[in-house]
mmCIF file of C-alpha atoms in Angstrom:
data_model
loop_
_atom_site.group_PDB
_atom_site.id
_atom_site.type_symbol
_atom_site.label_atom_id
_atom_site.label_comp_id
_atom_site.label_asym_id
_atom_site.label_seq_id
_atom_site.Cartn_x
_atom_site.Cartn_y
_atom_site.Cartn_z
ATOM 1 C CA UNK A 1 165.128 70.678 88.387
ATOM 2 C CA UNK A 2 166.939 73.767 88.363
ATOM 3 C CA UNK A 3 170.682 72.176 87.213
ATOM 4 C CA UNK A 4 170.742 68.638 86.109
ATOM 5 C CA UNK A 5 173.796 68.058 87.115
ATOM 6 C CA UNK A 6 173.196 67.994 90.866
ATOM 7 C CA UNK A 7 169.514 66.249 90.805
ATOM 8 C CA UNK A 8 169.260 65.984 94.830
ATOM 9 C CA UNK A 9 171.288 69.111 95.495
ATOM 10 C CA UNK A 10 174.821 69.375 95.968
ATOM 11 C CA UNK A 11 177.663 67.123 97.769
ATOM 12 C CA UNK A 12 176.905 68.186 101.477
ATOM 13 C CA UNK A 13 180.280 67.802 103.583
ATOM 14 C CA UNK A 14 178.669 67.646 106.990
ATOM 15 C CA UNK A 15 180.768 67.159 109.790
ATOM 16 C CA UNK A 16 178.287 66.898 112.547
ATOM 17 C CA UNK A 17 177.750 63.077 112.790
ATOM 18 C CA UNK A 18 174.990 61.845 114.912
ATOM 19 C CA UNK A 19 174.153 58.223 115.882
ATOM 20 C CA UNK A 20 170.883 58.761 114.179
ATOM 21 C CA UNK A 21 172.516 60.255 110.555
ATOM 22 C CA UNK A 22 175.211 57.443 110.640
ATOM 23 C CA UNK A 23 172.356 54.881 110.803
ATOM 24 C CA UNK A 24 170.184 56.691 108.252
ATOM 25 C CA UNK A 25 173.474 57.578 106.044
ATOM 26 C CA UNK A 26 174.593 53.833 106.396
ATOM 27 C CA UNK A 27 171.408 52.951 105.641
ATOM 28 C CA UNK A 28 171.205 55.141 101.469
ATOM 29 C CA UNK A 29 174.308 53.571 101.373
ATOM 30 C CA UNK A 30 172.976 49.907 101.636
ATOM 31 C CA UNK A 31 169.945 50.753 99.823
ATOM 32 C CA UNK A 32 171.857 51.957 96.612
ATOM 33 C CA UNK A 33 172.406 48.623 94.860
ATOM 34 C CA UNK A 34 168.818 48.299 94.330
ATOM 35 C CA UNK A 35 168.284 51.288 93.606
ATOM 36 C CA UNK A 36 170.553 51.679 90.942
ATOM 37 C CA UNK A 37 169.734 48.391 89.433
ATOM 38 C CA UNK A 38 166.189 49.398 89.794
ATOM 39 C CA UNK A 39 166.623 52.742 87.952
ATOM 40 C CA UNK A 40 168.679 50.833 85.147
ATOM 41 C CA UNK A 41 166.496 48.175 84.517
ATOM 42 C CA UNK A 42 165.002 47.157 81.164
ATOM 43 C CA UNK A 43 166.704 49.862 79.017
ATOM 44 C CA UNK A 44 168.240 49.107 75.851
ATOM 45 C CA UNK A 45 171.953 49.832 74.554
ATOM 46 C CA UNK A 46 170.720 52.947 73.309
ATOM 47 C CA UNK A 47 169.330 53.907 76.280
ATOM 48 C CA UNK A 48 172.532 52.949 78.272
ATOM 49 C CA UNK A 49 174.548 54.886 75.641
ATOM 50 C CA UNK A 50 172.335 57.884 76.167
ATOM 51 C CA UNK A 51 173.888 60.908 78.150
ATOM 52 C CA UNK A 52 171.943 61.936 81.537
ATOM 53 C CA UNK A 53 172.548 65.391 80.237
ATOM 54 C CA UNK A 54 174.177 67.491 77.210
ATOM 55 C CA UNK A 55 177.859 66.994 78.010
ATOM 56 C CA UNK A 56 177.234 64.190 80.926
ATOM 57 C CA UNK A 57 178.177 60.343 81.334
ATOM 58 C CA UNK A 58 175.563 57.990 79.340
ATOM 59 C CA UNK A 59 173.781 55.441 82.233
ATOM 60 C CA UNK A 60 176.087 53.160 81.365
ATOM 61 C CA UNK A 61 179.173 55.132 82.560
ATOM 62 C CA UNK A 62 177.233 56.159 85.575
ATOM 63 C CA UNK A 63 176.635 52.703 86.083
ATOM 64 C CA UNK A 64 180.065 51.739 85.792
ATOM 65 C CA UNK A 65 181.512 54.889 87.829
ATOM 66 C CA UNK A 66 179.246 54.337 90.836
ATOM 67 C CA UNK A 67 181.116 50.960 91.781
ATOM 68 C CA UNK A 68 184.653 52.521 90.696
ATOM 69 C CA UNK A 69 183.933 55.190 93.232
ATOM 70 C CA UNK A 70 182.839 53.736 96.353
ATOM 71 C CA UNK A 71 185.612 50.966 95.711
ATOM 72 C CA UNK A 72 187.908 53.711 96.368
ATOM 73 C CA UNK A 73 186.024 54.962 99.123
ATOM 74 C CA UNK A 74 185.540 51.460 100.621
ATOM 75 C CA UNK A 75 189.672 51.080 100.479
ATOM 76 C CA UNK A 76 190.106 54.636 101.897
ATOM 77 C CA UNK A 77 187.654 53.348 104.759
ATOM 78 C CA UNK A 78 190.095 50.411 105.756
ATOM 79 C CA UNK A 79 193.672 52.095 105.305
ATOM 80 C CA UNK A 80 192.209 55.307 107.623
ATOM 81 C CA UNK A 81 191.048 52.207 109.903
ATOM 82 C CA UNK A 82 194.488 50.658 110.051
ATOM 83 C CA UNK A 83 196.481 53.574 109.339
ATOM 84 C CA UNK A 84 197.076 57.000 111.155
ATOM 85 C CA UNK A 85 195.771 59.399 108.575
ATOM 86 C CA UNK A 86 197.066 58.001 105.638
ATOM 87 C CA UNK A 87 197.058 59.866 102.191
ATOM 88 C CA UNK A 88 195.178 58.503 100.084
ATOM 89 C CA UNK A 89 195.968 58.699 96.147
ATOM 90 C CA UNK A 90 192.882 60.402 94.518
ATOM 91 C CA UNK A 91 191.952 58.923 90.963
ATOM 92 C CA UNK A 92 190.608 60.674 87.792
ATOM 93 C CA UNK A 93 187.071 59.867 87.382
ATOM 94 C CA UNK A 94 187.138 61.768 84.243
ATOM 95 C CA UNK A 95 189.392 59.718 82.664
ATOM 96 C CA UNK A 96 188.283 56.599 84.550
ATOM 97 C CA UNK A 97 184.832 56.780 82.765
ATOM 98 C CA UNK A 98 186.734 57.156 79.457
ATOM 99 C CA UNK A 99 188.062 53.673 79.529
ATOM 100 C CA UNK A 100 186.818 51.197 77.150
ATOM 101 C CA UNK A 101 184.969 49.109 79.684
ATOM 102 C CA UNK A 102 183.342 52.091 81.110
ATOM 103 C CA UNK A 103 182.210 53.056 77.794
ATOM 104 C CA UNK A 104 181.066 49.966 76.536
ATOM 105 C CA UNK A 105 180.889 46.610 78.763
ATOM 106 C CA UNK A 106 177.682 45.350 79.775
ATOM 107 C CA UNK A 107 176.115 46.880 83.220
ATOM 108 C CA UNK A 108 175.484 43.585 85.281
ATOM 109 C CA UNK A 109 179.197 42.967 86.031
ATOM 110 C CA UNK A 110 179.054 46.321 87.681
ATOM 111 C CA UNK A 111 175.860 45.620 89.197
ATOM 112 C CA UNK A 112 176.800 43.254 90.931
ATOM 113 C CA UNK A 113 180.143 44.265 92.293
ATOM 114 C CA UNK A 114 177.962 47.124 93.588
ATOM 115 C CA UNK A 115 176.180 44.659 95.133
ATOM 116 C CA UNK A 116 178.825 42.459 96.947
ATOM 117 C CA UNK A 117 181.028 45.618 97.648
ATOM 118 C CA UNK A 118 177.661 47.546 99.834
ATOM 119 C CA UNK A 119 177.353 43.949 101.486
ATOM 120 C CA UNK A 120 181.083 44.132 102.887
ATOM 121 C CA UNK A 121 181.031 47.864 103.011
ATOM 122 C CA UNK A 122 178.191 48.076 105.023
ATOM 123 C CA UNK A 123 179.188 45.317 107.633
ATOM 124 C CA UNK A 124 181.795 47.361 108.419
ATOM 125 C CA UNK A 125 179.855 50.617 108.830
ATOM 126 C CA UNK A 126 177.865 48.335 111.292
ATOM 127 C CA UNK A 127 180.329 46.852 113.194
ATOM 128 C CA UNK A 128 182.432 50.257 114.229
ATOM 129 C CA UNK A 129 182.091 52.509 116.883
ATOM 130 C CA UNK A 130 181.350 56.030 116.904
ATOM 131 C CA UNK A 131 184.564 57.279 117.651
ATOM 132 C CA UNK A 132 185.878 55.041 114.525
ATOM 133 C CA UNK A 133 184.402 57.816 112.188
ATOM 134 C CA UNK A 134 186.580 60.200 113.868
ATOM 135 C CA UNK A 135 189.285 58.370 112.028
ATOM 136 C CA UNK A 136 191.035 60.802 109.527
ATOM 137 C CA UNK A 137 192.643 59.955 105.781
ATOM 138 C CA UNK A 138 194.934 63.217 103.890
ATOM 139 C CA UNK A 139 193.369 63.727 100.412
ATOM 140 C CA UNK A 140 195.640 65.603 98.642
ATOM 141 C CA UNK A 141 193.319 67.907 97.495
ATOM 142 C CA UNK A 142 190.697 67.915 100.793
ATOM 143 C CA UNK A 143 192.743 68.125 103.176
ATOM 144 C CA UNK A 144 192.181 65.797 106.389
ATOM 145 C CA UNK A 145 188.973 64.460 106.091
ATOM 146 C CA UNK A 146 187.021 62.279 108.756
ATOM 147 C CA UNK A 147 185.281 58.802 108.014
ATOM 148 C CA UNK A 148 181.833 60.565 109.367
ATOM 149 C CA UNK A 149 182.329 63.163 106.533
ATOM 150 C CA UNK A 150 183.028 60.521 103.536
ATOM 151 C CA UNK A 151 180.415 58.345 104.964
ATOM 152 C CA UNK A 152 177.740 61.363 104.020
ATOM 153 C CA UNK A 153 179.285 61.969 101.449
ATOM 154 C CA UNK A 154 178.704 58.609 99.898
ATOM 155 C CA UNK A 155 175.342 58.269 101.424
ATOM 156 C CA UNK A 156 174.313 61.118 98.756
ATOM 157 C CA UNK A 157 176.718 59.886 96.035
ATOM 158 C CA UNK A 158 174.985 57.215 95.205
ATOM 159 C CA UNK A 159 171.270 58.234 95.201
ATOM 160 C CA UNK A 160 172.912 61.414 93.342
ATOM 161 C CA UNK A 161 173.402 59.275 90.294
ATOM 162 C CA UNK A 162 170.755 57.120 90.833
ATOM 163 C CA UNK A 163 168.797 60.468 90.463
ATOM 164 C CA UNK A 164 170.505 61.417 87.210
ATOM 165 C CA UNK A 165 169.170 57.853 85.582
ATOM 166 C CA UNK A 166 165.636 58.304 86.816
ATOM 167 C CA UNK A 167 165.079 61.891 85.886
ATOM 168 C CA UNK A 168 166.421 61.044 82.445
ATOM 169 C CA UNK A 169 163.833 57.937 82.466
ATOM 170 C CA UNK A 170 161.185 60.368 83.555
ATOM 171 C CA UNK A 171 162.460 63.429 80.966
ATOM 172 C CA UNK A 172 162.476 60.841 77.872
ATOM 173 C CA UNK A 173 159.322 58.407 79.125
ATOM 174 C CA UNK A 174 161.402 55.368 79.140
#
């Protein structure tokens, strides 16, 4: 792995939404619950507290940030649904996975809110129609951006840092 911080490449923002990539991007996305509990399971609080990489989040605030995120994204989902191209208010995941809890609550809480949020989140994906991800939010610092864009882009978030757990299980033979 050539940079560690981007273990299955870089953030794509493809714009070019097919039937078939919505159903195989909705599809990562309803996968990643498992996955991330998979990749998490059985390690220690050491482990947990153990960056992915020198100067990275420890698992635990990747587990914690991965549910922070696609909250967001799930909310920015329903207001570009209900709203005409609303702008969104963008959040400092920095400083998010500073807090306390981030830092040092137990994992399962976030597990499963991962869990119950995919469940809704991907209902929805399923029940719109193409021309829904056509549907446009304002991020301040984006621009306009399209539901078919932030749906790939969450389709690689969270195997992204699902990624950065696993290749630190595989670097340290945990």
């Amino acid at each position: 792995m050539e940079d560690p911080r981007f273990p299955i490449g870089p953030c794509p923002r493809d714009t070019d939404l097919t039937p078939e990539k919505r159903r195989d991007w909705t599809q990562k996305i309803a996968a990643t619950p498992q996955q991330m509990r998979a990749a998490a399971a059985g390690l220690s609080a050491e482990q947990l507290d153990t960056p992915y990489r020198e100067g990275g989040w420890t698992v635990r605030q990747l587990v914690h940030h991965v549910p922070d995120s696609h909250l967001n994204a799930y909310t920015r989902f329903r207001l570009a649904l209900t709203e005409n191209e609303p702008t969104i208010k963008p959040y400092d995941q920095e400083a998010w996975a500073e807090l306390p809890d981030s830092r040092t609550a137990p994992i399962e809480p976030s597990l499963a809110l991962l869990e119950a949020l995919h469940q809704r989140w991907v209902a929805l994906l399923e029940s719109l129609q193409d021309d829904h991800f056509n549907r446009r939010f304002r991020h301040p610092e984006l621009g306009l951006v399209t539901l078919g864009e932030v749906l790939g882009m969450y389709a690689w978030h969270g195997p992204h840092h699902v990624a950065h757990i696993t290749e630190l299980r595989n670097r340290n033979n945990w």
